[in-house]
PDB file of C-alpha atoms and ligand atoms in Angstrom:
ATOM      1  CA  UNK A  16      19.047 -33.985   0.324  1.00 52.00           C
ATOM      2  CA  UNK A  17      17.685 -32.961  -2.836  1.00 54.00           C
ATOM      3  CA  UNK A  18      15.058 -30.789  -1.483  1.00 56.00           C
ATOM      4  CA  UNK A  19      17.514 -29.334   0.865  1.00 54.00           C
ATOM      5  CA  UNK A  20      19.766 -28.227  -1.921  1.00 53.00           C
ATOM      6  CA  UNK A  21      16.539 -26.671  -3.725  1.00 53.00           C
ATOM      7  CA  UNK A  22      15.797 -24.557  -0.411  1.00 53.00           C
ATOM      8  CA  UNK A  23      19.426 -23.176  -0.534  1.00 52.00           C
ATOM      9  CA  UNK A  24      18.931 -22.130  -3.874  1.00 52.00           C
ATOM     10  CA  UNK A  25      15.310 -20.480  -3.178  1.00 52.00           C
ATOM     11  CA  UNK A  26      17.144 -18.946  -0.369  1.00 50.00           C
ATOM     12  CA  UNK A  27      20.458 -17.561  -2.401  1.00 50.00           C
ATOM     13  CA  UNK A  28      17.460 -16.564  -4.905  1.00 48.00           C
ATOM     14  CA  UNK A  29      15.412 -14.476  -2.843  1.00 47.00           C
ATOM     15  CA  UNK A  30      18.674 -12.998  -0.920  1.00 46.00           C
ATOM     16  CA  UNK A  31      20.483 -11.982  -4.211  1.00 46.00           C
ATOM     17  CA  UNK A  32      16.985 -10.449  -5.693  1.00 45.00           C
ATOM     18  CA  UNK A  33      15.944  -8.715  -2.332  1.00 46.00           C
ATOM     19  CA  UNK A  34      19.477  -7.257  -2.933  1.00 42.00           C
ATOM     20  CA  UNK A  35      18.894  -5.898  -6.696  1.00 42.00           C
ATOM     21  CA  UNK A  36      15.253  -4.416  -5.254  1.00 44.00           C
ATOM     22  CA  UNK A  37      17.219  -2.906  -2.477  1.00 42.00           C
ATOM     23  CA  UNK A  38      19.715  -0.577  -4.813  1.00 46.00           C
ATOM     24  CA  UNK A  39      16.868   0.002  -7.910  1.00 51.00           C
ATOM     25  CA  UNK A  40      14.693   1.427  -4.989  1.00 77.00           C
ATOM     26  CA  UNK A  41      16.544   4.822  -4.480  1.00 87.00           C
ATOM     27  CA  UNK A  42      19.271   5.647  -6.331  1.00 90.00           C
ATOM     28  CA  UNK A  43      21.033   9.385  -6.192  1.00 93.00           C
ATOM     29  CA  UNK A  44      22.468  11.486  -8.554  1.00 94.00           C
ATOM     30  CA  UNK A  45      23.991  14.543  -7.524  1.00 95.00           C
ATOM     31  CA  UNK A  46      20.986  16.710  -5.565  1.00 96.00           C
ATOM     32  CA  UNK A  47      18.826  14.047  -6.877  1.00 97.00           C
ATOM     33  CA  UNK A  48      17.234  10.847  -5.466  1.00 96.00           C
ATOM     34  CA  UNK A  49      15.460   9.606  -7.714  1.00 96.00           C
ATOM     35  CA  UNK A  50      13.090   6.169  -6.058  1.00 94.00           C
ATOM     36  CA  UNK A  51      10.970   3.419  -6.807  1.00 92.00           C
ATOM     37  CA  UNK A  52      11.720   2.904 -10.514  1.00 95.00           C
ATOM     38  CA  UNK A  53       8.690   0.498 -11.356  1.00 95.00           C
ATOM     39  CA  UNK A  54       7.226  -0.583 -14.490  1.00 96.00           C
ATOM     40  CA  UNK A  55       4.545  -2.874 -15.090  1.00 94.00           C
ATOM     41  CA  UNK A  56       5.004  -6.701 -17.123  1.00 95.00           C
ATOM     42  CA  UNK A  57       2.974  -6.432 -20.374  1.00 94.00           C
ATOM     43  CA  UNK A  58       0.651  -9.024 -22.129  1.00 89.00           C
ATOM     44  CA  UNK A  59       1.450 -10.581 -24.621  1.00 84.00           C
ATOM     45  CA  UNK A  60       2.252  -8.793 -27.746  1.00 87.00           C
ATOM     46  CA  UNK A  61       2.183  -5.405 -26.427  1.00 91.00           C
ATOM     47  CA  UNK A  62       4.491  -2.990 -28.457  1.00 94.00           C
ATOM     48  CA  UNK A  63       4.539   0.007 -25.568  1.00 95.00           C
ATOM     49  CA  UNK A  64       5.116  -0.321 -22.429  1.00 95.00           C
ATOM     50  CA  UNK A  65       5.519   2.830 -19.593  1.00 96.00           C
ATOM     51  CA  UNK A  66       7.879   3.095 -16.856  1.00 97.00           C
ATOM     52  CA  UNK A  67       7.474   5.461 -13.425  1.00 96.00           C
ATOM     53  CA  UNK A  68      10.025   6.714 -11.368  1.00 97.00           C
ATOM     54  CA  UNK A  69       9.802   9.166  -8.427  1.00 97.00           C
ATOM     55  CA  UNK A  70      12.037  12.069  -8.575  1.00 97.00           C
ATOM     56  CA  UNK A  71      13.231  14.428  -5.795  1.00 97.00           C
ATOM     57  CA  UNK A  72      15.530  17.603  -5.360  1.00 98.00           C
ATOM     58  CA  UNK A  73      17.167  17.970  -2.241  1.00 97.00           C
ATOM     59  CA  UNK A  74      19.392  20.660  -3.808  1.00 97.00           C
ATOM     60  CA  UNK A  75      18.633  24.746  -3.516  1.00 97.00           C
ATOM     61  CA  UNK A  76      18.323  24.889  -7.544  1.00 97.00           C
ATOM     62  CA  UNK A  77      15.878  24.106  -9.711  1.00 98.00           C
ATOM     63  CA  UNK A  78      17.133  20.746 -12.371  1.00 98.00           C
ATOM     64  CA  UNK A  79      15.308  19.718 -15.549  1.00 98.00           C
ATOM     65  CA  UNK A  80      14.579  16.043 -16.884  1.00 98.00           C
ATOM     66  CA  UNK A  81      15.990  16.656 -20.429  1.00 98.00           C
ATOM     67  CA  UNK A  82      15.609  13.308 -22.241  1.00 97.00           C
ATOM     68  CA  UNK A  83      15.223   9.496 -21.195  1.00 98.00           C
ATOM     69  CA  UNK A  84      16.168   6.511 -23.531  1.00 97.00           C
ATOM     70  CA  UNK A  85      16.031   2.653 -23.496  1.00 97.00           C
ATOM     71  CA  UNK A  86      17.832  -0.421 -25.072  1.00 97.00           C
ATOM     72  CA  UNK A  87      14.732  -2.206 -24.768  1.00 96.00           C
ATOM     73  CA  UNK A  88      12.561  -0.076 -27.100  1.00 97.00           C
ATOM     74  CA  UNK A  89      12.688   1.462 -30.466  1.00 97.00           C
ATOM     75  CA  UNK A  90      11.630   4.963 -29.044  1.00 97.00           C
ATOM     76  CA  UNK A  91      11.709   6.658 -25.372  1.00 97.00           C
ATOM     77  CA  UNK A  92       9.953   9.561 -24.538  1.00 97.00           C
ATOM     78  CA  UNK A  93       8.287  11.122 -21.627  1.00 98.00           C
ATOM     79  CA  UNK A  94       4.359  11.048 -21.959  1.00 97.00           C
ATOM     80  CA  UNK A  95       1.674  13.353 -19.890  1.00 95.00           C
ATOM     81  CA  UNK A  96      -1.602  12.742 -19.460  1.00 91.00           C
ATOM     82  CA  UNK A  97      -4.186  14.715 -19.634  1.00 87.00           C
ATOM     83  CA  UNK A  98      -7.693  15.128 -19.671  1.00 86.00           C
ATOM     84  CA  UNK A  99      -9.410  16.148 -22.961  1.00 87.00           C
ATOM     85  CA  UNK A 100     -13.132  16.438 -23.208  1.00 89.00           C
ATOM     86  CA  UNK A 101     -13.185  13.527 -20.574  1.00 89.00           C
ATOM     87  CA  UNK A 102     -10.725  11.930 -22.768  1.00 89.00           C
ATOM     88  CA  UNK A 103      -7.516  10.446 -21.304  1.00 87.00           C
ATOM     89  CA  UNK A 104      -4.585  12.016 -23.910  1.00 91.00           C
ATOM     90  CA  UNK A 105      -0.991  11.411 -23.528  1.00 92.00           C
ATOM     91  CA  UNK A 106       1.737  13.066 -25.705  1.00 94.00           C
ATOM     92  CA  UNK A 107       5.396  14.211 -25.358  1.00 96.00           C
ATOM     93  CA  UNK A 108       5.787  16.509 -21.933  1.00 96.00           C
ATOM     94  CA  UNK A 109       9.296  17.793 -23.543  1.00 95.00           C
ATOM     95  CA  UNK A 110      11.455  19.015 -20.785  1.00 97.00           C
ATOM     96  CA  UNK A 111      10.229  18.069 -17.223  1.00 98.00           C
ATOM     97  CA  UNK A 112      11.236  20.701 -14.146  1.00 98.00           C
ATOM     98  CA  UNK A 113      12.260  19.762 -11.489  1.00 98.00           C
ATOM     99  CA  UNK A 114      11.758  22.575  -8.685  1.00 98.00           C
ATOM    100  CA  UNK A 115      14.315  22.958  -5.691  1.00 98.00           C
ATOM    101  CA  UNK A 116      12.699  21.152  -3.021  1.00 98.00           C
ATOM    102  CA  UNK A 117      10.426  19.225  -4.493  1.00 97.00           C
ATOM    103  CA  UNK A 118       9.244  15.890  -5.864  1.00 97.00           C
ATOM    104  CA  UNK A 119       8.316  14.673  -9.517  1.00 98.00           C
ATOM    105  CA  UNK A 120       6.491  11.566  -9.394  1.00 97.00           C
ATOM    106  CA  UNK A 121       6.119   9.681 -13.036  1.00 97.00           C
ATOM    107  CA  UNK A 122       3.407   7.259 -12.399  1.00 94.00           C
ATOM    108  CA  UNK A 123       0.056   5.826 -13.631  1.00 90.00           C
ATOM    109  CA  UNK A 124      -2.381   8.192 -15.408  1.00 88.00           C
ATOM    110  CA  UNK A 125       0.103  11.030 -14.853  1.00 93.00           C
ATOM    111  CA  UNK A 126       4.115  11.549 -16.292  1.00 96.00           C
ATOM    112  CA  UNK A 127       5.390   8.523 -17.394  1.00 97.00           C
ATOM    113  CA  UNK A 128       8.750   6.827 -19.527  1.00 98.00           C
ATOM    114  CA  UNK A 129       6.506   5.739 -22.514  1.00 97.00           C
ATOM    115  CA  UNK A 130       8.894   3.137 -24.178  1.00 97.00           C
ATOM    116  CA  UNK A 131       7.179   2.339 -27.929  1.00 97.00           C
ATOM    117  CA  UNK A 132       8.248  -0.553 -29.916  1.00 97.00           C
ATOM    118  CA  UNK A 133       9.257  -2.881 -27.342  1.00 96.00           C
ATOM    119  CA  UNK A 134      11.346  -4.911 -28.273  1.00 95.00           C
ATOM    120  CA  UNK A 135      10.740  -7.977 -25.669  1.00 92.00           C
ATOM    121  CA  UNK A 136       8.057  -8.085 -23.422  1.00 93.00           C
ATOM    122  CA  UNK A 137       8.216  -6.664 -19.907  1.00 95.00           C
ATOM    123  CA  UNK A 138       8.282  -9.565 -17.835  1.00 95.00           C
ATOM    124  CA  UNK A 139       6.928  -9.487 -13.936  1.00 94.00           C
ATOM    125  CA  UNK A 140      10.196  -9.428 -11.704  1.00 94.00           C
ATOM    126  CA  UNK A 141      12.577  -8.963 -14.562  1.00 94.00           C
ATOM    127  CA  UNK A 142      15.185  -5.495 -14.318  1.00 95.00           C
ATOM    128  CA  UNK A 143      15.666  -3.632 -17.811  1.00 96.00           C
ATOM    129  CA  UNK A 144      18.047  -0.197 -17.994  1.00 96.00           C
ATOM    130  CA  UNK A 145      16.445   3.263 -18.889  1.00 97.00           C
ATOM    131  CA  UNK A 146      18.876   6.153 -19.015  1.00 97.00           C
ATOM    132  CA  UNK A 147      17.722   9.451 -17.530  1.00 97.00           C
ATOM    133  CA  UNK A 148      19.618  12.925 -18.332  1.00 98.00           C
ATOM    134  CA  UNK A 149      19.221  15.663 -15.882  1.00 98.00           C
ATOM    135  CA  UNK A 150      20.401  19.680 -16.969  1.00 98.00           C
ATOM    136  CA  UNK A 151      22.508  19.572 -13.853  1.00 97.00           C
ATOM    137  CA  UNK A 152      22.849  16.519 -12.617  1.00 96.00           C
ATOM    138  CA  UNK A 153      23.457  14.794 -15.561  1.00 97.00           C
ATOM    139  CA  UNK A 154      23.176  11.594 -16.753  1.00 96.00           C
ATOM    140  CA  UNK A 155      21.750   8.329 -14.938  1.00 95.00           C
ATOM    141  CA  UNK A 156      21.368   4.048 -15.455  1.00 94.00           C
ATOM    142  CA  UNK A 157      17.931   4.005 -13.623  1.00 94.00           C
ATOM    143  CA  UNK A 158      17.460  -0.153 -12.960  1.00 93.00           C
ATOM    144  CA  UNK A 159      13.384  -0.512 -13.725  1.00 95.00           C
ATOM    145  CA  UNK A 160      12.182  -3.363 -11.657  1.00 94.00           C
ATOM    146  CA  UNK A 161       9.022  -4.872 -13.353  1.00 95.00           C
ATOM    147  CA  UNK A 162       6.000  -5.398 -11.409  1.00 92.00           C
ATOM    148  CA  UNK A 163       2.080  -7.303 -11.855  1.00 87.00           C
ATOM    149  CA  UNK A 164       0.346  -6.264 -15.116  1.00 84.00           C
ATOM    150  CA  UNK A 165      -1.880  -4.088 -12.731  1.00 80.00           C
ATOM    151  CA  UNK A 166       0.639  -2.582 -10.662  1.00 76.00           C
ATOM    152  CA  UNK A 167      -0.225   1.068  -8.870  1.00 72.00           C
ATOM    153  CA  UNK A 168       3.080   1.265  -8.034  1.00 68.00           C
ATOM    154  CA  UNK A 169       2.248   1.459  -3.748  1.00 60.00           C
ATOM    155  CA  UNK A 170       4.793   0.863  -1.705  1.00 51.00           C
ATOM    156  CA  UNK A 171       5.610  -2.180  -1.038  1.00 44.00           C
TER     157      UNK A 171
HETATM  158 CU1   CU B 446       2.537   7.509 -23.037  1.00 61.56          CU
END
């Protein structure tokens, strides 16, 4: 009986989180659909973390990624990488455009949320709130759905 009970509640488990995965992968916002908000779980003691999102413009008019900020860490910015004398550099990439008609994709070794001064660590399958704001389309709760330690970020 005991074991049945603990099936259920695998079962109600894996329903109820299949569900959150479900909404955090695509999420719109006015001409925007912005999907697969990922981040990765960090080891132990890590103060950064970095968060990817993919970011599309179905509207006729260009947008712009203004500014992004988090509960969970002391400081939000978006990062670029580049390469510097075969060098891997990352720094602010200020205001991101978003062209009509075309994709933005924040992810590994290219744009990415760079949360500094974490202020928990990002734990594999938890959900943690970063707030996006858009020129037109304004302001958005993106639900970042933390993956392995050396997620890519494919489809799953
Ligand atoms: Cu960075």
């Amino acid at each position: 009986m005991k074991t049945f009970f603990t099936f259920l509640f695998a079962a109600f488990v894996a329903i109820s989180s299949f569900g959150n995965l479900a909404t955090a992968h695509e999420q719109k916002l006015g001409a925007l659909v912005l999907h697969h908000a990922w981040s990765r779980a960090t080891p132990a003691g890590a103060k950064t973390g970095a968060a990817y999102v993919k970011i599309e413009n179905t509207g006729d008019t260009a947008d712009q990624l203004l500014s992004v900020s988090a509960d969970i860490a002391a400081m939000t910015e978006v990062h670029q990488m580049t390469m510097e004398n075969d060098m891997m550099k990352m720094g602010p990439a200020g205001v991101v455009d978003i062209p009509p008609h075309g994709v933005v994709e924040l992810k590994p070794h290219g744009l990415h949320i760079m949360l500094m001064g974490l202020k928990k660590p990002l734990t594999e399958g938890d959900t943690f709130p970063v707030t996006l704001t858009f020129a037109k389309a304004g302001k958005v709760d993106l639900q970042i759905v933390v993956g392995k330690v050396d997620d890519m970020g494919e489809e799953h």
